[in-house]
């Protein structure tokens, strides 16, 4: 592959004390499923995790994971990433046991594993080194605090298709002794890769160092006295910078923005960075919205230098449905503040076909400026369909109203230019009603129109529907359509149900609740209606499905959104989490057969 998506994610240690193992609101068994599903859904080629533990042992009370019939943090991650057959990993060595108090001794096995797509890459070499004078396990450069034991896991990976080798270094470092830590990283990267003629190098991790510290300046080649083979993807020239946060740690707070970007993706001369994105997705558990970890994951899309832009694979397609919402008062919920975030979300997920709802002429104009890779087609501006102009061409299109002024639907027939594969896309918006029978009438009418227009050809239906899978109007109840969520092996969503995801029994995908898609512009709220769906005919197989809950921050003092870093913010509650719409976008990837 000429391009790859690389990530770093400090998933934070599972809760260490007895009462926290299961019940702590930010404990692993509340959020672990969201961590794993995020990695699967964002489809990283390579991702480095930090603070992954293999056990919990306590000398007082002998509390273990087995006490609660639950998997360890490492086992639960591997179960969802490795056992599925998608990823392999280089685990590296276990860091030194840390933390001790008078009541209990905590012994934690901490790892910085590197996960990579096993069908794309193979590990040809790997290892670990510590930030100690001799590079062996111990406390970081003479520290006496047991929490200061940090190390780096590295892997040499080979692309199975091109046979190109590249190195990945994954570290959890420290702001203490950061100059010595940075020098050790530079020396080892030179020794293992650069001095051997390989500049295809990626350094990912939680560095715990700010940009104004000497350690960061050394690593990012900003210290003229200390040459480094690396540069920060965040500052890549010509980069599409996609971020909605002002820091990468969040301390599990809904308002914490301090400008401390400490999670990084640095690259060597063999790579060019195309995108950089701080993923500010959240999840809903119990009665509130929570952060998936106390750090936001960072995604960077890279390209091997000298390589051509990667073409889209044949027989695969990504589709998105997004109700961008009417304006809702002030405090950041007007379109002019929301659309830059909506724009970036659409750019990041890079869908081939997009169905939008609640649009108007000015909104189409705003989005067109940055989404130049797409053609907008519509007869009614409220429900346009966007498609990649270099991948598809239009055969025909039209629209129709749903009965009783209950909604609108626009449809288009597209042909894939490279393969001549044709299919239909319907984008519908059914309006809310107090009359239950109106939903059923509109649903039957929509299905009849689809059958009439499409016959037996492939079809995708995007849209905003004011009912969920329990309603008789639900389109998956028909013989014509199937819900992409129900048939997906990967389901990334907003609402989770806690620890049963990690019980040691069978996984049982059927028990998972549907991904709710309506937030009403409220952070601590989830609507029981699954309003937004992507349905398909039987010709399509769902590869992954996601309800994407990306947030941005609202500056309550300036009454503007903040998209940039604000170093050393003294008033963290000044910045509050906002959703860019009262609906979450739904994104699904499909496979389909291109038959002769």
Coordinates of C-alpha atoms in Angstrom, one line a residue, residues 72-570:
X72 CA -7.6 -8.6 31.6
X73 CA -7.2 -5.3 29.7
X74 CA -4.7 -6.9 27.2
X75 CA -6.7 -10.0 26.7
X76 CA -9.9 -8.0 26.1
X77 CA -8.2 -5.9 23.5
X78 CA -6.7 -8.9 21.8
X79 CA -10.0 -10.6 21.8
X80 CA -11.6 -7.8 19.7
X81 CA -8.6 -6.9 17.5
X82 CA -6.5 -10.0 17.1
X83 CA -9.0 -12.9 17.5
X84 CA -11.2 -11.4 14.8
X85 CA -8.3 -12.0 12.4
X86 CA -8.0 -8.3 11.4
X87 CA -4.8 -7.4 13.4
X88 CA -1.6 -9.0 14.6
X89 CA 0.6 -7.3 17.2
X90 CA 4.1 -6.8 18.5
X91 CA 3.6 -6.9 22.3
X92 CA 7.1 -5.9 23.3
X93 CA 8.3 -6.2 26.9
X94 CA 6.5 -5.6 30.1
X95 CA 7.4 -2.4 31.9
X96 CA 8.6 -2.4 35.5
X97 CA 5.9 -2.9 38.2
X98 CA 4.8 0.5 39.5
X99 CA 3.1 2.1 42.5
X100 CA 3.0 1.0 46.1
X101 CA 1.3 2.2 49.2
X102 CA 1.0 1.2 52.8
X103 CA -2.3 -0.7 52.4
X104 CA -1.8 -2.6 49.1
X105 CA 1.0 -3.4 46.7
X106 CA -0.2 -3.0 43.1
X107 CA 1.6 -5.0 40.5
X108 CA 0.8 -4.0 37.0
X109 CA 2.0 -5.4 33.7
X110 CA 2.2 -2.4 31.4
X111 CA 2.8 -2.7 27.7
X112 CA 3.1 -0.4 24.6
X113 CA 1.8 -2.9 22.0
X114 CA 1.9 -2.2 18.2
X115 CA -1.1 -3.5 16.3
X116 CA -1.0 -3.8 12.5
X117 CA -3.3 -5.3 9.8
X118 CA -2.1 -8.9 9.4
X119 CA -3.2 -9.2 5.8
X120 CA -1.2 -6.1 4.8
X121 CA 2.0 -6.3 6.9
X122 CA 4.2 -8.8 8.7
X123 CA 6.7 -8.2 11.5
X124 CA 10.2 -9.1 10.4
X125 CA 12.0 -7.8 13.6
X126 CA 11.0 -6.3 16.9
X127 CA 12.2 -5.4 20.3
X128 CA 12.0 -3.1 23.3
X129 CA 14.4 -0.7 25.1
X130 CA 14.1 1.3 28.3
X131 CA 15.0 4.9 29.2
X132 CA 17.8 3.8 31.5
X133 CA 21.5 4.2 31.3
X134 CA 22.0 0.6 29.9
X135 CA 18.7 0.4 28.1
X136 CA 17.5 -2.5 30.3
X137 CA 14.5 -2.6 32.6
X138 CA 14.5 -0.1 35.4
X139 CA 13.6 3.3 36.6
X140 CA 14.0 6.1 34.0
X141 CA 17.5 7.5 34.2
X142 CA 18.0 7.3 37.9
X143 CA 14.6 8.3 39.1
X144 CA 13.5 6.9 42.5
X145 CA 9.7 7.2 41.9
X146 CA 8.4 3.8 40.9
X147 CA 6.0 5.4 38.5
X148 CA 8.9 6.6 36.4
X149 CA 9.7 3.4 34.5
X150 CA 9.2 4.1 30.8
X151 CA 10.2 2.2 27.7
X152 CA 9.7 1.9 23.9
X153 CA 8.4 -1.0 21.8
X154 CA 9.6 -1.1 18.2
X155 CA 8.8 -3.2 15.1
X156 CA 10.1 -3.6 11.6
X157 CA 7.2 -4.2 9.4
X158 CA 7.1 -5.4 5.8
X159 CA 4.4 -4.5 3.3
X160 CA 3.2 -7.9 2.0
X161 CA 2.3 -6.4 -1.4
X162 CA 5.3 -4.2 -2.1
X163 CA 7.9 -5.7 0.1
X164 CA 8.8 -2.2 1.5
X165 CA 10.1 -2.2 5.0
X166 CA 9.3 0.5 7.6
X167 CA 9.9 0.9 11.3
X168 CA 7.4 1.8 14.0
X169 CA 8.5 3.0 17.4
X170 CA 5.8 3.2 20.1
X171 CA 6.7 4.9 23.4
X172 CA 5.2 6.0 26.7
X173 CA 7.7 8.6 27.8
X174 CA 7.9 11.2 30.6
X175 CA 8.4 14.9 31.1
X176 CA 11.0 14.0 33.7
X177 CA 14.4 13.6 32.2
X178 CA 12.9 14.4 28.8
X179 CA 16.2 15.5 27.2
X180 CA 17.8 12.2 28.0
X181 CA 14.7 10.3 26.9
X182 CA 14.6 12.2 23.6
X183 CA 18.3 11.5 23.0
X184 CA 17.8 7.8 23.6
X185 CA 14.9 7.7 21.1
X186 CA 17.0 9.5 18.4
X187 CA 20.0 7.3 19.0
X188 CA 18.0 4.0 18.8
X189 CA 16.0 5.2 15.7
X190 CA 19.3 6.0 14.0
X191 CA 20.9 2.8 15.1
X192 CA 18.1 0.4 14.1
X193 CA 16.8 2.2 10.9
X194 CA 18.4 5.4 9.6
X195 CA 22.1 4.3 9.8
X196 CA 21.0 1.2 7.9
X197 CA 19.7 3.3 5.1
X198 CA 16.0 3.1 6.0
X199 CA 14.2 6.5 6.6
X200 CA 10.7 4.9 6.6
X201 CA 10.4 5.6 10.3
X202 CA 7.3 6.4 12.4
X203 CA 7.5 7.4 16.1
X204 CA 4.2 7.3 17.9
X205 CA 3.2 7.6 21.5
X206 CA 2.3 9.5 24.6
X207 CA 5.5 11.6 25.0
X208 CA 4.2 13.5 28.1
X209 CA 6.2 16.5 26.8
X210 CA 4.9 19.9 25.6
X211 CA 6.1 21.6 22.5
X212 CA 8.1 24.2 24.3
X213 CA 10.2 21.6 26.1
X214 CA 13.7 20.7 24.9
X215 CA 12.8 17.0 24.6
X216 CA 10.1 17.7 22.0
X217 CA 12.3 20.2 20.1
X218 CA 15.0 17.6 19.9
X219 CA 12.7 14.9 18.5
X220 CA 10.9 17.1 16.0
X221 CA 14.2 18.4 14.7
X222 CA 13.7 21.9 16.0
X223 CA 17.0 22.1 17.9
X224 CA 19.8 23.0 15.5
X225 CA 22.4 21.5 17.9
X226 CA 20.7 18.1 18.0
X227 CA 19.9 16.7 14.5
X228 CA 16.9 14.4 14.4
X229 CA 15.7 12.1 11.6
X230 CA 12.1 13.0 12.5
X231 CA 9.5 15.7 12.0
X232 CA 6.0 16.3 13.5
X233 CA 3.1 15.3 11.1
X234 CA 1.1 18.1 12.8
X235 CA 3.2 20.7 11.1
X236 CA 3.6 19.0 7.7
X237 CA 3.5 21.5 4.8
X238 CA 0.3 21.2 2.8
X239 CA -1.3 19.0 5.4
X240 CA -5.0 18.7 5.8
X241 CA -5.2 19.5 9.5
X242 CA -8.4 18.0 11.0
X243 CA -8.9 18.6 14.7
X244 CA -11.6 19.8 17.1
X245 CA -9.7 19.7 20.4
X246 CA -7.1 22.0 21.9
X247 CA -5.2 19.2 23.7
X248 CA -4.8 15.5 23.5
X249 CA -5.2 14.7 27.2
X250 CA -8.7 15.4 28.5
X251 CA -8.5 14.1 32.1
X252 CA -12.0 12.6 31.6
X253 CA -13.5 16.1 31.9
X254 CA -16.1 17.5 29.5
X255 CA -14.5 21.0 29.6
X256 CA -10.8 20.3 29.9
X257 CA -8.7 22.1 27.2
X258 CA -5.2 23.1 28.3
X259 CA -3.3 23.2 25.0
X260 CA -1.0 20.3 26.0
X261 CA -0.6 18.3 22.8
X262 CA 1.5 15.5 24.2
X263 CA 0.4 12.6 21.9
X264 CA 2.3 12.7 18.6
X265 CA 3.0 11.0 15.3
X266 CA 6.5 11.8 14.1
X267 CA 7.9 10.6 10.8
X268 CA 11.1 10.2 9.0
X269 CA 12.1 11.4 5.5
X270 CA 10.6 8.3 3.9
X271 CA 7.0 9.5 4.6
X272 CA 4.8 12.4 3.7
X273 CA 1.9 13.3 6.0
X274 CA -1.5 13.9 4.2
X275 CA -3.8 14.3 7.2
X276 CA -3.6 14.8 10.9
X277 CA -6.7 14.3 13.1
X278 CA -7.3 14.4 16.9
X279 CA -10.4 12.1 17.4
X280 CA -12.7 13.7 19.9
X281 CA -15.4 11.0 19.9
X282 CA -17.3 10.3 23.1
X283 CA -19.7 7.5 24.2
X284 CA -22.8 7.4 26.3
X285 CA -22.9 4.9 29.3
X286 CA -25.5 4.9 32.1
X287 CA -26.8 8.4 32.3
X288 CA -24.0 10.6 30.9
X289 CA -21.6 11.1 28.0
X290 CA -18.1 10.1 28.8
X291 CA -14.6 10.2 27.2
X292 CA -13.4 6.9 25.8
X293 CA -10.0 7.5 27.5
X294 CA -8.3 10.3 29.3
X295 CA -6.3 10.9 26.1
X296 CA -7.8 11.5 22.6
X297 CA -6.4 9.2 19.9
X298 CA -4.4 10.8 17.1
X299 CA -4.7 9.6 13.5
X300 CA -2.3 10.5 10.8
X301 CA -2.7 9.5 7.1
X302 CA 0.7 9.0 5.6
X303 CA 2.1 8.3 2.1
X304 CA 5.4 6.7 1.2
X305 CA 7.5 9.3 -0.6
X306 CA 7.8 8.7 -4.3
X307 CA 4.5 6.7 -4.3
X308 CA 1.5 7.6 -6.3
X309 CA -1.8 8.5 -4.7
X310 CA -3.6 5.3 -3.7
X311 CA -6.5 4.3 -5.8
X312 CA -9.8 3.2 -4.3
X313 CA -10.1 -0.6 -4.1
X314 CA -12.6 -2.2 -6.5
X315 CA -15.6 -3.8 -5.0
X316 CA -15.6 -1.6 -1.9
X317 CA -17.5 1.6 -1.1
X318 CA -18.0 3.8 1.9
X319 CA -21.4 5.5 2.4
X320 CA -22.4 8.2 4.9
X321 CA -25.8 9.5 6.1
X322 CA -25.8 12.8 8.0
X323 CA -28.6 15.0 9.2
X324 CA -26.8 18.3 9.7
X325 CA -29.8 19.8 11.6
X326 CA -31.6 23.1 11.6
X327 CA -30.1 25.8 13.8
X328 CA -30.8 25.6 17.5
X329 CA -30.4 29.0 19.3
X330 CA -27.0 30.3 20.3
X331 CA -24.0 29.0 22.1
X332 CA -22.4 27.5 19.1
X333 CA -25.3 25.7 17.6
X334 CA -25.8 28.0 14.6
X335 CA -24.6 26.8 11.2
X336 CA -21.7 29.2 10.8
X337 CA -20.0 27.7 13.9
X338 CA -21.0 24.1 13.2
X339 CA -20.2 23.6 9.5
X340 CA -16.4 23.8 9.7
X341 CA -16.5 20.8 12.0
X342 CA -19.1 19.0 9.8
X343 CA -16.8 19.7 6.9
X344 CA -13.8 18.2 8.6
X345 CA -15.7 15.1 9.7
X346 CA -16.8 14.5 6.1
X347 CA -13.2 15.0 4.8
X348 CA -11.8 12.6 7.4
X349 CA -14.2 9.7 6.7
X350 CA -13.8 10.3 3.0
X351 CA -17.0 8.5 2.0
X352 CA -17.6 7.7 -1.6
X353 CA -21.3 8.6 -1.4
X354 CA -22.9 10.9 1.1
X355 CA -26.6 11.5 1.8
X356 CA -27.3 14.8 3.7
X357 CA -30.5 15.9 5.3
X358 CA -31.8 19.4 6.4
X359 CA -29.7 21.2 3.8
X360 CA -30.4 24.5 2.0
X361 CA -28.7 26.6 -0.7
X362 CA -26.3 28.4 1.6
X363 CA -25.2 25.2 3.3
X364 CA -24.6 23.5 0.0
X365 CA -22.4 26.5 -1.0
X366 CA -20.5 26.3 2.3
X367 CA -19.7 22.6 2.0
X368 CA -18.9 22.7 -1.7
X369 CA -15.9 25.0 -1.1
X370 CA -13.9 22.4 0.8
X371 CA -15.5 19.2 -0.6
X372 CA -14.1 19.8 -4.1
X373 CA -13.7 16.0 -4.8
X374 CA -17.5 15.6 -4.8
X375 CA -20.3 16.4 -7.1
X376 CA -23.5 17.5 -5.4
X377 CA -26.7 16.3 -7.1
X378 CA -30.3 17.3 -6.1
X379 CA -33.7 18.3 -7.2
X380 CA -34.6 19.3 -3.7
X381 CA -31.8 21.1 -1.9
X382 CA -32.8 19.7 1.5
X383 CA -31.7 16.1 0.7
X384 CA -28.7 16.3 -1.7
X385 CA -26.5 13.3 -2.6
X386 CA -22.8 13.8 -2.9
X387 CA -20.5 11.4 -4.8
X388 CA -16.8 11.3 -5.7
X389 CA -16.6 12.8 -9.2
X390 CA -13.5 10.7 -10.1
X391 CA -15.2 7.4 -9.2
X392 CA -18.8 7.7 -10.4
X393 CA -21.0 9.2 -13.0
X394 CA -24.7 9.9 -13.0
X395 CA -27.1 8.0 -15.2
X396 CA -30.4 9.5 -14.0
X397 CA -31.9 11.1 -11.0
X398 CA -35.2 12.4 -9.6
X399 CA -37.2 13.0 -6.4
X400 CA -40.6 12.4 -4.9
X401 CA -42.6 13.5 -1.9
X402 CA -43.8 11.1 0.7
X403 CA -47.5 10.9 1.4
X404 CA -49.2 13.5 3.6
X405 CA -46.3 15.9 3.5
X406 CA -44.4 13.4 5.7
X407 CA -41.1 13.7 3.9
X408 CA -39.0 14.0 0.8
X409 CA -36.7 11.5 -1.1
X410 CA -34.1 12.2 -3.8
X411 CA -32.6 9.3 -5.7
X412 CA -29.8 8.9 -8.3
X413 CA -28.4 6.0 -10.3
X414 CA -24.6 5.9 -10.3
X415 CA -22.1 4.0 -12.4
X416 CA -18.6 3.3 -11.2
X417 CA -16.3 4.6 -13.9
X418 CA -13.6 1.9 -13.5
X419 CA -15.9 -1.1 -13.5
X420 CA -19.2 0.0 -15.0
X421 CA -20.9 -1.3 -11.9
X422 CA -24.3 0.5 -11.5
X423 CA -26.4 1.0 -8.4
X424 CA -29.1 3.3 -7.0
X425 CA -28.9 5.6 -4.0
X426 CA -32.0 6.9 -2.3
X427 CA -31.7 9.7 0.3
X428 CA -34.8 10.3 2.4
X429 CA -35.9 12.5 5.2
X430 CA -39.1 11.5 7.0
X431 CA -40.4 14.2 9.3
X432 CA -41.4 13.7 12.9
X433 CA -45.1 13.1 13.5
X434 CA -47.4 12.4 16.4
X435 CA -49.4 10.0 14.1
X436 CA -47.9 6.5 14.3
X437 CA -49.8 5.4 11.2
X438 CA -48.2 8.2 9.1
X439 CA -44.8 6.5 9.6
X440 CA -46.1 3.2 8.4
X441 CA -47.8 4.7 5.4
X442 CA -44.6 6.7 4.4
X443 CA -42.5 3.6 4.9
X444 CA -44.6 1.4 2.7
X445 CA -44.8 4.1 0.0
X446 CA -41.0 4.5 0.1
X447 CA -40.4 0.8 -0.3
X448 CA -43.0 0.6 -3.1
X449 CA -41.2 3.5 -5.0
X450 CA -37.8 1.9 -4.5
X451 CA -39.1 -1.5 -5.9
X452 CA -40.7 0.3 -8.8
X453 CA -37.6 2.3 -9.8
X454 CA -34.9 -0.2 -9.0
X455 CA -36.5 -3.6 -9.8
X456 CA -33.7 -6.1 -8.8
X457 CA -30.7 -3.8 -9.2
X458 CA -28.4 -2.9 -6.2
X459 CA -29.6 -0.1 -4.0
X460 CA -28.4 1.9 -1.0
X461 CA -30.8 3.9 1.1
X462 CA -29.5 6.7 3.4
X463 CA -31.7 8.9 5.5
X464 CA -33.2 10.3 8.7
X465 CA -36.2 8.3 9.9
X466 CA -38.0 9.1 13.2
X467 CA -38.3 5.5 14.4
X468 CA -36.1 2.6 15.5
X469 CA -35.9 -1.1 14.8
X470 CA -38.9 -1.8 17.1
X471 CA -41.3 0.1 14.9
X472 CA -43.4 -1.6 12.3
X473 CA -42.3 1.1 9.8
X474 CA -38.6 0.0 10.1
X475 CA -37.4 -0.7 6.6
X476 CA -35.4 -3.8 7.6
X477 CA -38.7 -5.5 8.1
X478 CA -39.1 -5.6 4.3
X479 CA -37.8 -8.3 2.0
X480 CA -36.1 -5.6 -0.1
X481 CA -33.7 -4.0 2.3
X482 CA -31.3 -4.9 5.1
X483 CA -29.9 -2.6 7.9
X484 CA -26.2 -2.2 7.5
X485 CA -25.8 -2.1 11.3
X486 CA -27.5 -5.4 11.9
X487 CA -25.3 -7.1 9.4
X488 CA -21.9 -5.5 10.3
X489 CA -19.1 -7.4 12.1
X490 CA -17.8 -4.1 13.4
X491 CA -20.2 -1.8 15.2
X492 CA -18.9 1.5 16.6
X493 CA -21.6 3.5 18.3
X494 CA -22.5 6.1 20.9
X495 CA -24.3 4.1 23.5
X496 CA -22.6 1.2 25.3
X497 CA -23.8 -1.2 28.0
X498 CA -20.7 -1.8 30.1
X499 CA -18.9 -4.9 31.3
X500 CA -20.6 -7.8 29.6
X501 CA -18.5 -7.0 26.5
X502 CA -15.6 -8.4 28.4
X503 CA -17.0 -11.4 30.2
X504 CA -15.0 -14.5 29.5
X505 CA -18.0 -16.3 27.8
X506 CA -18.9 -16.2 24.1
X507 CA -18.9 -12.8 22.5
X508 CA -22.5 -12.9 21.3
X509 CA -22.9 -9.9 18.9
X510 CA -26.6 -10.3 18.8
X511 CA -27.0 -9.0 22.3
X512 CA -25.6 -5.5 21.6
X513 CA -28.1 -2.6 21.5
X514 CA -28.5 -0.6 18.4
X515 CA -26.3 2.6 18.0
X516 CA -28.5 5.5 18.9
X517 CA -28.0 8.5 16.6
X518 CA -29.9 11.5 18.1
X519 CA -28.4 13.8 20.7
X520 CA -30.7 16.8 20.6
X521 CA -27.5 19.0 20.9
X522 CA -27.2 17.9 24.5
X523 CA -24.0 16.3 25.8
X524 CA -25.7 14.1 28.5
X525 CA -28.6 12.8 26.4
X526 CA -29.4 9.9 24.1
X527 CA -32.7 9.6 22.2
X528 CA -34.1 6.0 22.1
X529 CA -35.0 6.5 18.5
X530 CA -32.5 5.2 15.9
X531 CA -33.3 7.9 13.5
X532 CA -30.4 7.6 11.0
X533 CA -29.8 4.5 9.0
X534 CA -28.1 3.1 5.9
X535 CA -30.0 0.3 4.3
X536 CA -28.9 -1.8 1.3
X537 CA -30.1 -4.5 -0.9
X538 CA -28.7 -8.0 -0.6
X539 CA -25.9 -7.3 -3.2
X540 CA -24.0 -5.4 -0.5
X541 CA -22.1 -6.9 2.5
X542 CA -21.3 -4.6 5.4
X543 CA -17.7 -4.5 6.5
X544 CA -17.9 -1.9 9.2
X545 CA -20.6 0.4 10.6
X546 CA -20.2 3.5 12.8
X547 CA -22.2 6.2 14.6
X548 CA -19.6 8.9 14.9
X549 CA -19.9 11.1 18.0
X550 CA -17.1 13.7 17.2
X551 CA -17.2 16.8 19.4
X552 CA -15.8 20.3 19.3
X553 CA -15.1 22.9 22.0
X554 CA -17.1 26.1 22.6
X555 CA -15.3 29.1 24.2
X556 CA -17.9 30.4 26.7
X557 CA -15.9 33.7 27.2
X558 CA -15.4 34.6 23.5
X559 CA -18.6 32.9 22.3
X560 CA -16.8 31.3 19.4
X561 CA -15.7 27.7 18.8
X562 CA -12.0 26.9 19.3
X563 CA -10.3 24.8 16.7
X564 CA -6.7 25.8 17.7
X565 CA -4.4 25.1 20.6
X566 CA -4.4 27.5 23.5
X567 CA -1.3 27.0 25.5
X568 CA -1.6 27.2 29.3
X569 CA -5.2 27.9 29.6
X570 CA -5.9 29.0 33.2

